Short mmCIF file of C-alpha atoms and ligand atoms in Angstrom, two decimals:
data_model
loop_
_atom_site.label_atom_id
_atom_site.label_comp_id
_atom_site.label_asym_id
_atom_site.label_seq_id
_atom_site.Cartn_x
_atom_site.Cartn_y
_atom_site.Cartn_z
CA MET A 469 7.28 -3.04 13.54
CA PRO A 470 7.99 0.44 14.90
CA TYR A 471 7.08 3.37 12.65
CA VAL A 472 10.04 4.36 10.44
CA LYS A 473 11.46 7.66 11.74
CA ASN A 474 13.48 8.51 8.63
CA THR A 475 12.33 7.50 5.11
CA MET A 476 15.96 6.94 4.07
CA GLU A 477 15.87 3.74 6.16
CA ILE A 478 13.51 2.38 3.48
CA LEU A 479 14.91 4.14 0.41
CA GLY A 480 18.60 3.52 1.16
CA LYS A 481 18.04 -0.23 0.86
CA ALA A 482 15.83 0.11 -2.23
CA ASN A 483 18.53 2.27 -3.86
CA LYS A 484 21.26 -0.31 -3.23
CA GLU A 485 19.15 -3.25 -4.41
CA TYR A 486 17.38 -1.49 -7.30
CA TYR A 487 13.74 -2.04 -6.41
CA GLY A 488 10.81 0.35 -6.18
CA VAL A 489 8.83 1.21 -3.06
CA GLY A 490 5.20 2.27 -3.40
CA ALA A 491 4.54 5.78 -2.09
CA PHE A 492 0.79 5.92 -1.69
CA ASN A 493 -1.23 9.09 -1.05
CA ILE A 494 -3.88 9.20 1.65
CA ASN A 495 -6.41 11.70 2.93
CA ASP A 496 -8.32 9.48 5.33
CA MET A 497 -8.41 6.26 7.32
CA GLU A 498 -10.09 4.16 4.63
CA PHE A 499 -7.25 4.51 2.14
CA LEU A 500 -4.65 4.03 4.87
CA TYR A 501 -6.09 0.70 6.01
CA ALA A 502 -6.56 -0.49 2.42
CA ILE A 503 -2.93 0.34 1.55
CA VAL A 504 -1.52 -1.17 4.73
CA ASN A 505 -3.57 -4.36 4.27
CA GLY A 506 -2.22 -4.79 0.72
CA ALA A 507 1.38 -4.13 1.78
CA VAL A 508 1.16 -6.53 4.72
CA LYS A 509 -0.07 -9.28 2.37
CA GLU A 510 2.98 -8.63 0.16
CA ASN A 511 5.36 -8.20 3.12
CA ALA A 512 6.55 -4.97 1.51
CA PRO A 513 7.88 -1.68 2.92
CA ILE A 514 5.72 1.34 2.02
CA ILE A 515 5.74 5.11 2.20
CA ILE A 516 2.46 6.81 3.04
CA GLU A 517 2.29 10.35 1.75
CA THR A 518 0.01 13.31 2.24
CA SER A 519 -0.20 16.40 0.05
CA GLU A 520 -0.87 19.86 1.45
CA GLY A 521 -4.47 19.30 0.26
CA ALA A 522 -4.63 16.15 2.37
CA MET A 523 -3.33 18.05 5.40
CA LYS A 524 -6.06 20.65 4.95
CA TYR A 525 -8.75 17.98 4.41
CA ALA A 526 -7.75 15.92 7.45
CA GLY A 527 -7.54 19.05 9.61
CA ASN A 528 -11.00 20.30 8.71
CA GLY A 529 -9.36 23.28 6.97
CA ASP A 530 -6.30 23.58 9.24
CA PRO A 531 -3.21 21.97 7.62
CA ALA A 532 -1.14 21.89 10.83
CA LEU A 533 -3.93 20.08 12.66
CA GLY A 534 -4.32 17.78 9.64
CA ALA A 535 -0.62 16.86 9.73
CA GLN A 536 -0.97 15.92 13.39
CA VAL A 537 -4.15 13.89 12.84
CA LEU A 538 -2.62 12.04 9.88
CA ALA A 539 0.71 11.42 11.60
CA ASP A 540 -0.95 10.11 14.79
CA MET A 541 -3.08 7.73 12.72
CA VAL A 542 -0.20 6.49 10.55
CA LYS A 543 2.21 6.06 13.48
CA ARG A 544 -0.35 4.18 15.60
CA ILE A 545 -1.21 1.78 12.78
CA ALA A 546 2.43 1.38 11.66
CA ASP A 547 3.37 0.21 15.15
CA GLU A 548 0.81 -2.62 14.86
CA VAL A 549 1.94 -4.25 11.61
CA PRO A 550 5.01 -6.30 10.63
CA ILE A 551 6.18 -4.04 7.75
CA PRO A 552 8.19 -0.78 7.71
CA ILE A 553 5.95 2.27 7.15
CA ALA A 554 7.24 5.83 6.72
CA LEU A 555 5.19 9.04 6.40
CA HIS A 556 6.14 11.71 3.85
CA LEU A 557 4.92 15.20 2.92
CA ASP A 558 4.20 15.20 -0.82
CA HIS A 559 4.76 18.48 -2.76
CA GLY A 560 5.38 20.77 0.20
CA HIS A 561 5.58 24.31 -1.14
CA ASP A 562 6.65 26.36 1.86
CA MET A 563 8.35 26.32 5.24
CA GLU A 564 5.03 26.54 7.09
CA HIS A 565 3.75 23.19 5.79
CA VAL A 566 7.15 21.58 6.16
CA VAL A 567 7.50 22.69 9.79
CA ALA A 568 3.97 21.47 10.58
CA CYS A 569 4.93 18.01 9.28
CA ILE A 570 8.25 17.96 11.13
CA LYS A 571 6.45 18.88 14.36
CA ALA A 572 3.88 16.16 13.72
CA GLY A 573 6.64 13.55 13.36
CA TYR A 574 6.75 12.86 9.61
CA SER A 575 9.65 10.66 8.39
CA SER A 576 10.48 12.95 5.45
CA VAL A 577 9.26 15.98 3.53
CA MET A 578 9.28 17.03 -0.09
CA ILE A 579 10.04 20.63 -0.89
CA ASP A 580 8.74 21.33 -4.35
CA ALA A 581 10.34 24.56 -5.53
CA SER A 582 10.56 23.25 -9.10
CA LYS A 583 8.58 26.19 -10.49
CA TYR A 584 11.49 28.51 -9.62
CA PRO A 585 14.71 28.93 -11.60
CA PHE A 586 17.56 26.55 -10.66
CA GLU A 587 19.32 28.87 -8.16
CA GLU A 588 16.13 29.72 -6.29
CA ASN A 589 15.04 26.05 -6.19
CA ALA A 590 18.47 25.13 -4.79
CA ARG A 591 18.40 27.95 -2.22
CA ILE A 592 14.92 27.03 -0.91
CA THR A 593 15.72 23.31 -0.90
CA LYS A 594 18.97 23.83 0.99
CA GLU A 595 17.15 25.81 3.68
CA ILE A 596 14.57 23.03 4.14
CA VAL A 597 17.30 20.36 4.19
CA LYS A 598 19.02 22.15 7.10
CA VAL A 599 15.83 22.24 9.16
CA ALA A 600 14.74 18.68 8.30
CA HIS A 601 18.16 17.14 8.91
CA ALA A 602 18.37 18.87 12.27
CA ALA A 603 15.11 17.08 13.12
CA GLY A 604 16.53 13.75 11.93
CA ILE A 605 14.33 13.34 8.85
CA SER A 606 15.08 13.31 5.11
CA VAL A 607 14.12 15.53 2.18
CA GLU A 608 12.94 15.08 -1.42
CA ALA A 609 13.23 17.79 -4.06
CA GLU A 610 12.17 18.06 -7.70
CA LEU A 611 14.00 19.23 -10.82
CA GLY A 612 12.33 19.90 -14.14
CA ARG A 613 8.60 20.19 -14.79
CA LEU A 614 6.04 17.42 -14.40
CA GLN A 615 4.43 17.19 -17.81
CA GLY A 616 4.30 14.85 -20.76
CA VAL A 617 6.53 15.60 -23.73
CA GLU A 618 5.36 14.66 -27.21
CA ASP A 619 7.74 12.79 -29.51
CA ASN A 620 7.73 15.49 -32.16
CA VAL A 621 8.87 18.42 -29.99
CA SER A 622 12.26 20.06 -30.49
CA VAL A 623 15.33 19.30 -28.36
CA ALA A 624 15.08 22.79 -26.88
CA GLU A 625 11.48 22.16 -25.80
CA ARG A 626 12.42 18.81 -24.21
CA ASP A 627 15.32 20.46 -22.39
CA ALA A 628 13.03 23.17 -21.06
CA VAL A 629 10.76 20.61 -19.38
CA LEU A 630 12.87 17.58 -18.46
CA ILE A 631 15.69 17.31 -15.92
CA ASN A 632 19.23 18.29 -16.90
CA PRO A 633 21.63 15.63 -15.49
CA ASP A 634 24.55 18.06 -14.99
CA GLU A 635 22.29 20.48 -13.16
CA ALA A 636 21.04 17.59 -11.05
CA LYS A 637 24.60 16.79 -9.91
CA LYS A 638 25.21 20.42 -9.00
CA PHE A 639 21.82 20.66 -7.25
CA VAL A 640 22.54 17.64 -5.06
CA GLU A 641 25.99 18.97 -4.13
CA ILE A 642 24.58 22.38 -3.18
CA THR A 643 21.49 21.20 -1.29
CA GLU A 644 22.52 17.84 0.19
CA VAL A 645 19.01 16.62 -0.55
CA ASP A 646 18.39 12.91 0.18
CA PHE A 647 16.23 11.80 -2.75
CA LEU A 648 15.36 13.43 -6.00
CA ALA A 649 12.34 13.56 -8.32
CA PRO A 650 13.59 14.00 -11.90
CA ALA A 651 11.10 15.16 -14.52
CA ILE A 652 11.32 12.47 -17.22
CA GLY A 653 7.97 12.84 -18.96
CA THR A 654 5.27 11.85 -16.45
CA SER A 655 2.46 14.04 -15.16
CA HIS A 656 -0.15 13.83 -12.41
CA GLY A 657 -3.65 12.48 -12.98
CA ALA A 658 -5.42 10.09 -15.33
CA PHE A 659 -4.51 11.65 -18.69
CA LYS A 660 -0.74 11.39 -18.98
CA PHE A 661 -0.11 10.65 -22.64
CA LYS A 662 -1.87 11.41 -25.91
CA GLY A 663 0.16 8.85 -27.86
CA GLU A 664 2.59 6.18 -26.72
CA ALA A 665 3.68 6.27 -23.06
CA LYS A 666 7.37 7.14 -23.29
CA LEU A 667 9.73 8.24 -20.54
CA ASP A 668 13.26 9.58 -20.91
CA PHE A 669 15.25 6.71 -19.40
CA GLU A 670 18.52 8.03 -20.78
CA ARG A 671 18.24 11.14 -18.62
CA LEU A 672 17.13 9.08 -15.64
CA GLN A 673 20.14 6.80 -15.96
CA LYS A 674 22.53 9.75 -16.19
CA VAL A 675 21.02 11.48 -13.16
CA LYS A 676 21.26 8.24 -11.19
CA GLU A 677 24.89 7.74 -12.18
CA LEU A 678 25.86 11.32 -11.39
CA THR A 679 24.05 11.62 -8.05
CA GLY A 680 23.79 8.06 -6.72
CA LEU A 681 20.57 9.05 -4.92
CA PRO A 682 17.25 7.22 -4.68
CA MET A 683 15.07 8.50 -7.53
CA VAL A 684 11.37 9.34 -7.28
CA LEU A 685 8.79 8.96 -10.02
CA HIS A 686 5.89 11.36 -9.66
CA GLY A 687 2.77 10.85 -11.74
CA ALA A 688 3.52 7.12 -11.80
CA SER A 689 -0.03 5.76 -11.79
CA SER A 690 -0.76 3.17 -14.45
CA VAL A 691 -4.49 3.94 -14.75
CA PRO A 692 -5.32 0.32 -15.63
CA PRO A 693 -7.94 0.32 -18.43
CA GLU A 694 -9.99 -2.44 -16.74
CA ILE A 695 -10.47 -0.27 -13.63
CA VAL A 696 -11.54 2.71 -15.73
CA GLU A 697 -13.96 0.44 -17.62
CA GLU A 698 -15.41 -0.83 -14.34
CA ALA A 699 -15.94 2.74 -13.10
CA ASN A 700 -17.54 3.71 -16.41
CA LYS A 701 -19.80 0.64 -16.30
CA TYR A 702 -21.28 1.91 -13.04
CA GLY A 703 -21.85 5.53 -13.99
CA ALA A 704 -18.47 7.23 -14.35
CA ASN A 705 -17.69 9.13 -17.54
CA ILE A 706 -13.91 8.96 -17.93
CA LYS A 707 -12.67 9.03 -21.51
CA GLY A 708 -9.15 8.93 -22.93
CA ALA A 709 -7.45 8.03 -19.63
CA LYS A 710 -3.86 6.78 -19.95
CA GLY A 711 -1.17 6.08 -17.38
CA VAL A 712 2.33 4.63 -17.17
CA PRO A 713 1.88 0.98 -18.26
CA PHE A 714 3.24 -1.73 -15.95
CA ASP A 715 6.08 -2.69 -18.33
CA VAL A 716 7.24 0.94 -18.56
CA LEU A 717 7.10 1.24 -14.78
CA LYS A 718 9.20 -1.91 -14.44
CA GLU A 719 11.74 -0.43 -16.82
CA ALA A 720 11.81 2.80 -14.79
CA VAL A 721 12.71 0.78 -11.69
CA LYS A 722 15.53 -0.93 -13.63
CA TYR A 723 16.97 2.50 -14.43
CA GLY A 724 16.95 3.53 -10.78
CA ILE A 725 13.49 4.69 -9.68
CA ASN A 726 13.00 3.75 -6.03
CA LYS A 727 9.99 5.74 -4.80
CA VAL A 728 6.89 5.38 -6.95
CA ASN A 729 4.18 7.97 -6.27
CA THR A 730 0.70 6.59 -6.69
CA ASP A 731 -2.51 8.45 -6.06
CA THR A 732 -4.71 8.35 -9.17
CA ASP A 733 -4.77 4.52 -9.35
CA LEU A 734 -6.04 4.30 -5.79
CA ARG A 735 -8.65 7.00 -6.34
CA MET A 736 -9.83 5.24 -9.50
CA ALA A 737 -9.96 1.82 -7.79
CA PHE A 738 -11.90 3.21 -4.81
CA LEU A 739 -14.39 4.98 -7.05
CA ALA A 740 -14.92 1.91 -9.23
CA GLY A 741 -15.60 -0.20 -6.12
CA LEU A 742 -17.81 2.42 -4.54
CA ARG A 743 -19.88 2.98 -7.68
CA LYS A 744 -20.46 -0.76 -8.09
CA ALA A 745 -21.43 -1.18 -4.43
CA LEU A 746 -23.88 1.74 -4.63
CA HIS A 747 -25.36 0.26 -7.79
CA ASP A 748 -25.62 -3.29 -6.44
CA ASP A 749 -27.24 -2.43 -3.11
CA PRO A 750 -29.31 0.75 -3.41
CA ALA A 751 -31.33 -0.04 -0.25
CA GLN A 752 -28.24 0.17 1.99
CA PHE A 753 -27.67 3.24 4.15
CA ASP A 754 -24.67 2.18 6.22
CA PRO A 755 -21.69 3.86 4.46
CA ARG A 756 -19.31 1.23 5.82
CA LYS A 757 -21.03 -1.38 3.67
CA TYR A 758 -20.16 0.70 0.62
CA PHE A 759 -16.64 1.57 1.73
CA LYS A 760 -15.57 -2.02 2.33
CA PRO A 761 -15.68 -3.19 -1.31
CA ALA A 762 -14.13 0.12 -2.38
CA MET A 763 -11.27 -0.45 0.08
CA GLU A 764 -10.79 -3.96 -1.28
CA MET A 765 -10.33 -2.51 -4.74
CA VAL A 766 -7.63 -0.17 -3.37
CA GLU A 767 -5.95 -3.06 -1.56
CA GLN A 768 -5.76 -5.04 -4.82
CA ALA A 769 -4.35 -2.04 -6.71
CA VAL A 770 -1.65 -1.72 -4.04
CA ILE A 771 -0.78 -5.42 -4.29
CA ASP A 772 -0.55 -5.22 -8.10
CA ARG A 773 1.83 -2.28 -7.93
CA ILE A 774 4.06 -3.69 -5.21
CA ARG A 775 4.55 -6.82 -7.33
CA ILE A 776 5.50 -4.75 -10.39
CA LEU A 777 7.94 -2.63 -8.36
CA GLY A 778 9.76 -5.67 -6.98
CA SER A 779 9.29 -4.83 -3.30
CA SER A 780 7.29 -7.92 -2.29
CA GLY A 781 9.11 -9.67 0.54
CA LYS A 782 11.46 -6.70 1.16
CA ALA A 783 9.93 -5.74 4.55
N1 PH4 B 516 1.43 12.85 -6.45
C1 PH4 B 516 0.10 12.97 -5.87
C2 PH4 B 516 -0.35 14.42 -5.71
C3 PH4 B 516 -1.74 14.54 -5.10
O1 PH4 B 516 -3.25 17.88 -4.15
P1 PH4 B 516 -3.43 16.41 -4.34
O2 PH4 B 516 -3.76 15.69 -3.04
O3 PH4 B 516 -4.44 16.05 -5.42
O4 PH4 B 516 -1.99 15.90 -4.80
O5 PH4 B 516 2.41 13.61 -5.96
C4 PH4 B 516 1.75 12.00 -7.49
O6 PH4 B 516 2.85 12.06 -8.04
C5 PH4 B 516 0.72 10.97 -7.92
O7 PH4 B 516 0.74 10.73 -9.30
P2 PH4 B 516 -0.51 10.00 -10.03
O8 PH4 B 516 -1.53 11.04 -10.34
O9 PH4 B 516 0.08 9.41 -11.29
O10 PH4 B 516 -1.01 8.95 -9.10
ZN1 ZN B 517 3.59 14.30 -7.47
#
């Protein structure tokens, strides 16, 4: 299937039909093939995303070169498989990175100006939207701060961190952004919650109703305990890890999440597979022999998530 030129081709349908699409982070070819292989098995659309760090890594220190290398690789492979694949810039922070991705042929970009006050976030986002739309691609923005919120905090503290639905409506009207990442209590990485994993679905539902846009869940990894245990069994030392459990993720999709950002789960799966392979065959010195089982772990993690998100068979 030809590479998807605009991510809204994938997210527009997911928004109408209320299912989630996996947005999987890559830095290299191994993760890309593992993700694509899992998605092809599930006949699911996917979004491949690269952070600014990934651009720098893939470009040997030069993010613009990295964007080109990653885009060439994703486009070439996307053209070969029977599922829709889009490429997205994850957490772009400035015009320079955004323009590098547009030039490289990305299908969408995220402008993350969420650290600024509302007006400044809206101003920066609007500027990026103009440039991206002129190039025929779509834009994601973020409102609120990505961090967990304990149950016992005050209303004022919750309001300071999580998205405000009325502001979201105004933000979308001002910026004409295409999809939105609302802060509803998730955070990046493997340590998301101290207690119970709880997200603010009430806010999510209101934002969805008021904007009608596809919603993005950042920090959506589930950090499955069995994968962490496997990594620990073969030498890792990861304690107290906790992600968004599968049932909570399913619920998030019901309330309107359509793009589900996943990086940590794939990193964890790869490392668990790699550690086991290194342990089981210490005489080996061909890295490919170690990467293969690690990639299979990533592929399985992708399959598990696609099934939970309801996008199997939606290609
Ligand atoms: N992301 C991934 C961000 C990765 O700089 P970097 O390459 O480490 O950035 O945007 C997510 O929302 C992933 O969330 P997760 O940690 O729950 O997988
Ligand atoms: Zn994120």
